[in-house]
mmCIF file of C-alpha atoms and ligand atoms in Angstrom:
data_model
loop_
_atom_site.group_PDB
_atom_site.id
_atom_site.type_symbol
_atom_site.label_atom_id
_atom_site.label_comp_id
_atom_site.label_asym_id
_atom_site.label_seq_id
_atom_site.Cartn_x
_atom_site.Cartn_y
_atom_site.Cartn_z
ATOM 1 C CA MET M 1 -90.596 -86.106 -22.772
ATOM 2 C CA SER M 2 -94.026 -85.552 -24.413
ATOM 3 C CA SER M 3 -96.012 -86.946 -21.962
ATOM 4 C CA SER M 4 -98.366 -84.555 -20.303
ATOM 5 C CA PRO M 5 -97.806 -84.003 -16.479
ATOM 6 C CA GLU M 6 -100.086 -85.558 -14.190
ATOM 7 C CA THR M 7 -101.639 -83.176 -11.468
ATOM 8 C CA TRP M 8 -104.534 -82.536 -9.491
ATOM 9 C CA HIS M 9 -105.708 -79.574 -10.969
ATOM 10 C CA TYR M 10 -108.675 -80.576 -12.652
ATOM 11 C CA GLY M 11 -112.433 -80.852 -11.935
ATOM 12 C CA VAL M 12 -113.619 -80.400 -8.458
ATOM 13 C CA VAL M 13 -109.992 -79.414 -7.368
ATOM 14 C CA ALA M 14 -110.058 -76.672 -10.362
ATOM 15 C CA ARG M 15 -113.136 -75.640 -9.466
ATOM 16 C CA TYR M 16 -111.900 -75.316 -5.577
ATOM 17 C CA TRP M 17 -109.016 -73.202 -6.630
ATOM 18 C CA ALA M 18 -111.096 -71.009 -8.379
ATOM 19 C CA GLU M 19 -113.321 -70.465 -5.307
ATOM 20 C CA PHE M 20 -110.973 -70.337 -2.560
ATOM 21 C CA ASN M 21 -107.123 -69.306 -3.990
ATOM 22 C CA THR M 22 -107.858 -65.854 -5.035
ATOM 23 C CA ASP M 23 -105.884 -64.000 -3.019
ATOM 24 C CA GLY M 24 -101.980 -64.194 -1.664
ATOM 25 C CA PRO M 25 -98.540 -61.385 -1.222
ATOM 26 C CA GLU M 26 -97.655 -63.117 -4.404
ATOM 27 C CA ILE M 27 -100.297 -61.000 -6.603
ATOM 28 C CA GLU M 28 -98.261 -57.685 -5.695
ATOM 29 C CA TYR M 29 -94.864 -59.387 -5.335
ATOM 30 C CA PHE M 30 -94.502 -60.556 -8.768
ATOM 31 C CA ARG M 31 -96.471 -57.716 -10.246
ATOM 32 C CA ARG M 32 -93.736 -55.495 -9.390
ATOM 33 C CA PHE M 33 -91.768 -57.273 -11.487
ATOM 34 C CA ILE M 34 -93.811 -56.739 -14.572
ATOM 35 C CA GLU M 35 -93.954 -53.105 -13.723
ATOM 36 C CA ASP M 36 -90.578 -52.615 -13.484
ATOM 37 C CA GLY M 37 -89.013 -55.176 -15.781
ATOM 38 C CA GLY M 38 -91.407 -54.705 -18.480
ATOM 39 C CA GLU M 39 -94.152 -56.308 -20.741
ATOM 40 C CA PRO M 40 -95.565 -58.142 -22.389
ATOM 41 C CA ALA M 41 -95.580 -60.604 -19.418
ATOM 42 C CA LEU M 42 -96.450 -64.485 -19.472
ATOM 43 C CA ASP M 43 -98.075 -66.204 -16.503
ATOM 44 C CA ALA M 44 -96.944 -69.422 -16.740
ATOM 45 C CA GLY M 45 -98.952 -72.133 -14.846
ATOM 46 C CA CYS M 46 -101.717 -69.153 -14.450
ATOM 47 C CA GLY M 47 -103.942 -71.439 -13.000
ATOM 48 C CA THR M 48 -107.403 -70.141 -12.444
ATOM 49 C CA GLY M 49 -105.793 -66.503 -12.803
ATOM 50 C CA ARG M 50 -105.340 -65.694 -8.950
ATOM 51 C CA LEU M 51 -102.015 -63.398 -10.206
ATOM 52 C CA LEU M 52 -103.423 -63.041 -13.585
ATOM 53 C CA ILE M 53 -106.834 -61.672 -13.630
ATOM 54 C CA PRO M 54 -105.521 -58.628 -11.184
ATOM 55 C CA TRP M 55 -102.728 -57.644 -12.892
ATOM 56 C CA LEU M 56 -105.257 -57.486 -16.321
ATOM 57 C CA GLN M 57 -107.296 -55.491 -14.298
ATOM 58 C CA ALA M 58 -104.198 -53.295 -13.334
ATOM 59 C CA GLY M 59 -103.689 -52.995 -17.118
ATOM 60 C CA LEU M 60 -100.525 -55.185 -17.353
ATOM 61 C CA ASP M 61 -100.294 -57.052 -21.003
ATOM 62 C CA VAL M 62 -100.180 -60.535 -19.732
ATOM 63 C CA ASP M 63 -100.811 -63.655 -21.172
ATOM 64 C CA GLY M 64 -101.579 -66.949 -19.293
ATOM 65 C CA ALA M 65 -100.738 -70.582 -20.009
ATOM 66 C CA ASP M 66 -101.296 -73.746 -18.046
ATOM 67 C CA VAL M 67 -101.220 -77.461 -18.572
ATOM 68 C CA SER M 68 -105.020 -77.914 -16.935
ATOM 69 C CA PRO M 69 -107.686 -77.149 -19.597
ATOM 70 C CA ASP M 70 -109.950 -77.140 -16.353
ATOM 71 C CA MET M 71 -107.856 -74.275 -14.952
ATOM 72 C CA ILE M 72 -107.683 -72.273 -17.859
ATOM 73 C CA ALA M 73 -111.765 -72.700 -18.456
ATOM 74 C CA LEU M 74 -112.540 -71.668 -15.100
ATOM 75 C CA CYS M 75 -109.600 -68.475 -15.553
ATOM 76 C CA ARG M 76 -111.048 -67.688 -19.088
ATOM 77 C CA GLU M 77 -115.015 -67.434 -17.167
ATOM 78 C CA ARG M 78 -113.773 -65.114 -14.982
ATOM 79 C CA ALA M 79 -111.913 -62.811 -17.120
ATOM 80 C CA GLN M 80 -115.029 -62.710 -18.916
ATOM 81 C CA ARG M 81 -116.623 -61.849 -16.002
ATOM 82 C CA GLU M 82 -114.530 -58.949 -15.554
ATOM 83 C CA GLU M 83 -114.873 -58.123 -18.940
ATOM 84 C CA LEU M 84 -111.514 -59.100 -20.133
ATOM 85 C CA SER M 85 -110.070 -61.174 -22.835
ATOM 86 C CA PRO M 86 -106.346 -62.531 -22.362
ATOM 87 C CA ALA M 87 -104.643 -64.891 -24.666
ATOM 88 C CA LEU M 88 -104.735 -68.014 -22.667
ATOM 89 C CA TYR M 89 -103.200 -71.157 -23.754
ATOM 90 C CA VAL M 90 -103.518 -74.817 -22.763
ATOM 91 C CA GLN M 91 -99.515 -75.813 -23.134
ATOM 92 C CA ALA M 92 -97.174 -77.685 -20.299
ATOM 93 C CA LEU M 93 -94.670 -75.720 -19.581
ATOM 94 C CA HIS M 94 -91.723 -77.845 -21.089
ATOM 95 C CA GLU M 95 -93.804 -77.776 -24.437
ATOM 96 C CA LEU M 96 -94.696 -73.867 -24.184
ATOM 97 C CA ASP M 97 -94.687 -73.121 -28.197
ATOM 98 C CA LEU M 98 -96.153 -69.111 -28.247
ATOM 99 C CA PRO M 99 -96.686 -66.515 -30.623
ATOM 100 C CA ARG M 100 -94.941 -63.677 -28.425
ATOM 101 C CA ARG M 101 -91.636 -62.932 -26.778
ATOM 102 C CA TYR M 102 -91.803 -61.402 -23.087
ATOM 103 C CA ARG M 103 -89.870 -58.931 -21.228
ATOM 104 C CA THR M 104 -90.661 -60.783 -17.871
ATOM 105 C CA ILE M 105 -92.270 -64.325 -17.135
ATOM 106 C CA VAL M 106 -93.424 -65.273 -14.089
ATOM 107 C CA VAL M 107 -93.863 -68.970 -12.861
ATOM 108 C CA CYS M 108 -95.756 -69.207 -9.480
ATOM 109 C CA GLY M 109 -96.032 -72.662 -7.724
ATOM 110 C CA ALA M 110 -95.614 -74.682 -11.048
ATOM 111 C CA LEU M 111 -92.418 -75.582 -11.755
ATOM 112 C CA GLY M 112 -91.827 -79.656 -10.414
ATOM 113 C CA VAL M 113 -95.475 -80.037 -10.412
ATOM 114 C CA GLY M 114 -96.374 -83.240 -11.698
ATOM 115 C CA SER M 115 -93.499 -82.987 -13.806
ATOM 116 C CA THR M 116 -90.202 -85.076 -14.058
ATOM 117 C CA ARG M 117 -86.620 -83.845 -13.856
ATOM 118 C CA GLU M 118 -85.999 -83.534 -17.588
ATOM 119 C CA GLN M 119 -89.324 -82.470 -18.084
ATOM 120 C CA ASP M 120 -88.249 -79.519 -15.881
ATOM 121 C CA GLU M 121 -85.300 -78.687 -17.500
ATOM 122 C CA GLN M 122 -86.682 -78.542 -20.928
ATOM 123 C CA ALA M 123 -89.457 -76.388 -18.953
ATOM 124 C CA LEU M 124 -86.456 -74.086 -18.100
ATOM 125 C CA ARG M 125 -85.122 -74.110 -21.840
ATOM 126 C CA ARG M 126 -88.693 -73.270 -23.228
ATOM 127 C CA LEU M 127 -89.003 -69.943 -20.970
ATOM 128 C CA TYR M 128 -85.545 -68.925 -21.604
ATOM 129 C CA GLU M 129 -86.306 -69.013 -25.837
ATOM 130 C CA LEU M 130 -89.531 -67.179 -24.972
ATOM 131 C CA LEU M 131 -87.877 -64.210 -23.167
ATOM 132 C CA GLN M 132 -86.938 -61.483 -24.973
ATOM 133 C CA ASP M 133 -82.965 -60.527 -24.584
ATOM 134 C CA GLY M 134 -82.472 -58.607 -21.665
ATOM 135 C CA GLY M 135 -85.441 -60.269 -20.310
ATOM 136 C CA SER M 136 -86.381 -62.181 -16.655
ATOM 137 C CA LEU M 137 -88.020 -65.272 -15.745
ATOM 138 C CA VAL M 138 -89.178 -64.920 -12.055
ATOM 139 C CA LEU M 139 -90.055 -68.181 -10.564
ATOM 140 C CA ASP M 140 -90.823 -69.641 -7.284
ATOM 141 C CA ASN M 141 -89.887 -72.777 -5.397
ATOM 142 C CA GLU M 142 -90.729 -74.462 -2.202
ATOM 143 C CA VAL M 143 -87.837 -75.202 -0.451
ATOM 144 C CA PRO M 144 -87.536 -79.250 0.421
ATOM 145 C CA TYR M 145 -87.396 -79.016 3.999
ATOM 146 C CA ALA M 146 -90.186 -76.252 4.024
ATOM 147 C CA ARG M 147 -92.974 -78.963 5.906
ATOM 148 C CA ALA M 148 -91.636 -80.737 8.994
ATOM 149 C CA HIS M 149 -94.221 -83.729 8.463
ATOM 150 C CA ASN M 150 -92.638 -84.586 4.967
ATOM 151 C CA TRP M 151 -88.798 -83.898 6.120
ATOM 152 C CA LYS M 152 -88.597 -87.273 7.924
ATOM 153 C CA TYR M 153 -89.174 -89.319 4.710
ATOM 154 C CA TRP M 154 -85.407 -88.351 3.472
ATOM 155 C CA LEU M 155 -85.176 -91.318 5.976
ATOM 156 C CA ALA M 156 -85.714 -94.695 5.499
ATOM 157 C CA GLU M 157 -86.944 -96.000 8.733
ATOM 158 C CA HIS M 158 -90.126 -92.955 8.117
ATOM 159 C CA ARG M 159 -90.609 -94.276 4.555
ATOM 160 C CA ALA M 160 -91.922 -97.375 5.600
ATOM 161 C CA GLU M 161 -94.880 -95.663 7.055
ATOM 162 C CA LEU M 162 -95.992 -94.782 3.694
ATOM 163 C CA PRO M 163 -98.396 -94.697 2.041
ATOM 164 C CA ARG M 164 -100.111 -92.290 5.282
ATOM 165 C CA PRO M 165 -103.525 -93.010 5.628
ATOM 166 C CA TRP M 166 -106.269 -91.019 4.356
ATOM 167 C CA PRO M 167 -106.922 -88.078 6.920
ATOM 168 C CA PRO M 168 -110.489 -87.936 8.375
ATOM 169 C CA ALA M 169 -113.157 -85.897 6.737
ATOM 170 C CA GLY M 170 -112.360 -82.362 7.340
ATOM 171 C CA GLU M 171 -115.048 -79.560 8.330
ATOM 172 C CA ARG M 172 -116.511 -78.576 4.254
ATOM 173 C CA GLN M 173 -116.057 -75.306 2.945
ATOM 174 C CA ARG M 174 -118.862 -73.912 1.577
ATOM 175 C CA ALA M 175 -118.624 -71.925 -2.014
ATOM 176 C CA THR M 176 -120.419 -68.972 -3.102
ATOM 177 C CA ASP M 177 -122.865 -71.535 -5.098
ATOM 178 C CA GLY M 178 -123.922 -73.271 -1.977
ATOM 179 C CA SER M 179 -122.063 -76.032 -2.655
ATOM 180 C CA GLU M 180 -119.445 -77.470 -0.467
ATOM 181 C CA TYR M 181 -116.097 -78.635 -1.165
ATOM 182 C CA ASP M 182 -113.894 -81.527 0.702
ATOM 183 C CA LEU M 183 -110.150 -82.066 -0.039
ATOM 184 C CA ARG M 184 -107.931 -84.495 1.729
ATOM 185 C CA ALA M 185 -104.375 -85.218 0.613
ATOM 186 C CA ARG M 186 -102.109 -87.834 1.872
ATOM 187 C CA LEU M 187 -98.468 -88.360 1.028
ATOM 188 C CA VAL M 188 -97.974 -92.421 -0.249
ATOM 189 C CA ALA M 189 -94.497 -92.581 -1.916
ATOM 190 C CA PHE M 190 -90.895 -90.304 -1.423
ATOM 191 C CA ASP M 191 -87.897 -91.201 -3.120
ATOM 192 C CA PRO M 192 -84.398 -89.231 -1.992
ATOM 193 C CA LEU M 193 -82.741 -90.305 -4.584
ATOM 194 C CA GLU M 194 -84.932 -88.805 -7.445
ATOM 195 C CA GLN M 195 -86.075 -86.322 -5.030
ATOM 196 C CA ARG M 196 -89.661 -87.030 -5.517
ATOM 197 C CA ALA M 197 -92.876 -87.267 -2.958
ATOM 198 C CA ARG M 198 -95.825 -88.917 -4.674
ATOM 199 C CA SER M 199 -99.152 -87.682 -2.806
ATOM 200 C CA GLU M 200 -102.879 -88.519 -3.896
ATOM 201 C CA MET M 201 -105.875 -86.171 -3.548
ATOM 202 C CA ARG M 202 -109.864 -87.119 -2.688
ATOM 203 C CA ALA M 203 -112.010 -84.120 -4.000
ATOM 204 C CA GLU M 204 -115.524 -84.179 -2.940
ATOM 205 C CA GLN M 205 -118.058 -81.429 -4.014
ATOM 206 C CA TRP M 206 -121.366 -81.807 -1.876
ATOM 207 C CA ARG M 207 -124.776 -80.227 -2.153
ATOM 208 C CA ASP M 208 -126.779 -80.229 0.954
ATOM 209 C CA ALA M 209 -126.747 -84.254 1.677
ATOM 210 C CA ASP M 210 -125.885 -85.078 -2.247
ATOM 211 C CA LEU M 211 -122.616 -86.308 -2.838
ATOM 212 C CA VAL M 212 -122.180 -84.276 -6.328
ATOM 213 C CA ALA M 213 -118.866 -84.899 -7.509
ATOM 214 C CA ALA M 214 -116.120 -87.427 -5.936
ATOM 215 C CA GLU M 215 -112.407 -87.313 -7.628
ATOM 216 C CA GLU M 216 -109.318 -89.035 -6.833
ATOM 217 C CA TYR M 217 -105.972 -87.723 -8.122
ATOM 218 C CA GLY M 218 -102.628 -88.406 -7.695
ATOM 219 C CA ILE M 219 -99.408 -86.083 -8.591
ATOM 220 C CA ASP M 220 -95.425 -86.272 -7.967
ATOM 221 C CA LEU M 221 -93.726 -83.082 -6.743
ATOM 222 C CA MET M 222 -90.132 -82.298 -7.346
ATOM 223 C CA LEU M 223 -87.688 -81.194 -4.593
ATOM 224 C CA TYR M 224 -85.521 -78.853 -5.563
ATOM 225 C CA PHE M 225 -82.486 -76.992 -3.530
ATOM 226 C CA LYS M 226 -81.176 -73.418 -3.850
ATOM 227 C CA ASP M 227 -77.985 -74.224 -5.630
ATOM 228 C CA GLU M 228 -79.471 -77.038 -7.848
ATOM 229 C CA LEU M 229 -82.061 -75.076 -9.213
ATOM 230 C CA VAL M 230 -79.717 -72.050 -9.347
ATOM 231 C CA TYR M 231 -77.785 -74.400 -11.844
ATOM 232 C CA MET M 232 -80.175 -75.868 -13.453
ATOM 233 C CA LEU M 233 -81.409 -72.298 -14.828
ATOM 234 C CA LYS M 234 -77.976 -71.613 -15.450
ATOM 235 C CA GLN M 235 -77.762 -74.760 -18.027
ATOM 236 C CA ALA M 236 -80.950 -73.502 -19.598
ATOM 237 C CA GLY M 237 -79.284 -70.689 -20.422
ATOM 238 C CA PHE M 238 -79.686 -67.997 -18.273
ATOM 239 C CA GLY M 239 -76.517 -65.833 -17.293
ATOM 240 C CA ASP M 240 -77.240 -63.841 -13.990
ATOM 241 C CA VAL M 241 -79.328 -65.944 -11.426
ATOM 242 C CA ASP M 242 -80.610 -63.861 -8.613
ATOM 243 C CA VAL M 243 -82.221 -65.915 -5.059
ATOM 244 C CA ARG M 244 -84.507 -63.962 -2.553
ATOM 245 C CA GLY M 245 -86.375 -65.131 0.033
ATOM 246 C CA GLY M 246 -89.649 -65.374 0.198
ATOM 247 C CA TYR M 247 -92.235 -62.661 -0.970
ATOM 248 C CA ASP M 248 -90.198 -59.917 0.954
ATOM 249 C CA GLY M 249 -87.599 -59.479 -1.205
ATOM 250 C CA GLY M 250 -84.707 -59.650 0.972
ATOM 251 C CA GLU M 251 -81.742 -62.090 1.572
ATOM 252 C CA PRO M 252 -82.804 -65.702 1.536
ATOM 253 C CA THR M 253 -82.379 -66.921 4.700
ATOM 254 C CA PRO M 254 -82.591 -70.963 5.969
ATOM 255 C CA ASP M 255 -86.304 -70.195 7.410
ATOM 256 C CA HIS M 256 -87.640 -69.047 4.131
ATOM 257 C CA ASP M 257 -90.137 -71.602 2.952
ATOM 258 C CA PHE M 258 -90.056 -70.193 -0.629
ATOM 259 C CA LEU M 259 -87.394 -69.134 -2.556
ATOM 260 C CA VAL M 260 -87.779 -66.615 -5.723
ATOM 261 C CA TYR M 261 -85.299 -67.196 -8.072
ATOM 262 C CA VAL M 262 -84.490 -63.880 -10.439
ATOM 263 C CA ALA M 263 -83.044 -65.356 -13.871
ATOM 264 C CA ARG M 264 -82.291 -62.782 -16.866
ATOM 265 C CA ARG M 265 -81.853 -64.063 -20.509
HETATM 266 C C1 SAM R 1 -100.327 -74.659 -7.579
HETATM 267 S S1 SAM R 1 -101.163 -74.032 -9.017
HETATM 268 C C2 SAM R 1 -100.654 -72.313 -8.871
HETATM 269 C C3 SAM R 1 -101.447 -71.616 -9.940
HETATM 270 C C4 SAM R 1 -101.302 -69.843 -10.219
HETATM 271 N N1 SAM R 1 -99.975 -69.716 -10.751
HETATM 272 C C5 SAM R 1 -101.261 -69.565 -8.688
HETATM 273 O O1 SAM R 1 -100.351 -69.134 -7.994
HETATM 274 O O2 SAM R 1 -102.530 -68.915 -8.058
HETATM 275 C C6 SAM R 1 -99.953 -74.826 -9.999
HETATM 276 C C7 SAM R 1 -100.626 -74.718 -11.215
HETATM 277 O O3 SAM R 1 -99.842 -74.987 -12.526
HETATM 278 C C8 SAM R 1 -100.259 -75.893 -13.319
HETATM 279 N N2 SAM R 1 -99.036 -76.629 -13.761
HETATM 280 C C9 SAM R 1 -98.673 -77.917 -12.940
HETATM 281 N N3 SAM R 1 -97.606 -78.588 -14.008
HETATM 282 C C10 SAM R 1 -97.504 -77.335 -15.259
HETATM 283 C C11 SAM R 1 -96.789 -77.925 -16.295
HETATM 284 N N4 SAM R 1 -96.076 -78.784 -16.258
HETATM 285 N N5 SAM R 1 -97.178 -77.260 -17.049
HETATM 286 C C12 SAM R 1 -97.905 -76.143 -16.835
HETATM 287 N N6 SAM R 1 -99.042 -76.113 -16.133
HETATM 288 C C13 SAM R 1 -98.417 -76.688 -14.767
HETATM 289 C C14 SAM R 1 -101.107 -76.611 -12.567
HETATM 290 O O4 SAM R 1 -102.206 -77.073 -13.823
HETATM 291 C C15 SAM R 1 -101.984 -75.243 -11.530
HETATM 292 O O5 SAM R 1 -102.736 -75.287 -12.404
#
């Protein structure tokens, strides 16, 4: 239970995140929960601060935590550039141990990322403990059937095709410092019994014709269906769990790739 989740959010991948993942509808969507639900708030699995930094700029009282020291270091650098000094912690969700209790906790894209089912269950208990009475956990999760090219691996005949070959080198993305990134991922294993998909990533950073960094990572992604995650939240102690569709706040439909769980303590 205490083993650290294995993710790919390190080194080149962390720098790629800091450079290119700075936008998205989640920023405004989750911000409203903090404004309505109250502060202080925690961005658990905050990464390089895609959500956290705009929230701090809006004057909200938000702390951040993430298992990856590289993501937290880049988040801190960005905060310092913006003359912000948030409390940031390098901690795994299932081991969260923080000095404050929160009115609102947001988990965006971080549950089941590199962790085991047992760690995720423990993470939900830790998040419950970190909330004040009446506080809310707002957590998004991609549904297991969101990606057509992965869905077929629930069937044994297709699992025989795994591991998938590496995709060919794509078009590199140019960063503000002039270096270029090439990230490629492939599915290597899929276990429908454990509801777990294992992928690998090759991450390269180039400067002109020179390869300045090349790294390879593996990650397990846990797949949870709606009622299963509602049950896990209730098992963790949450009394009232509301499920919403995507980032539009409406009712969930079969066509939503992401569901948002609003769980009250
Ligand atoms: C997809 S990124 C999302 C980052 C940020 N929430 C955002 O939306 O920009 C996932 C982040 O979750 C972190 N993460 C994954 N598993 C975690 C765990 N068990 N505990 C804490 N952080 C975790 C990763 O290090 C990474 O920074």
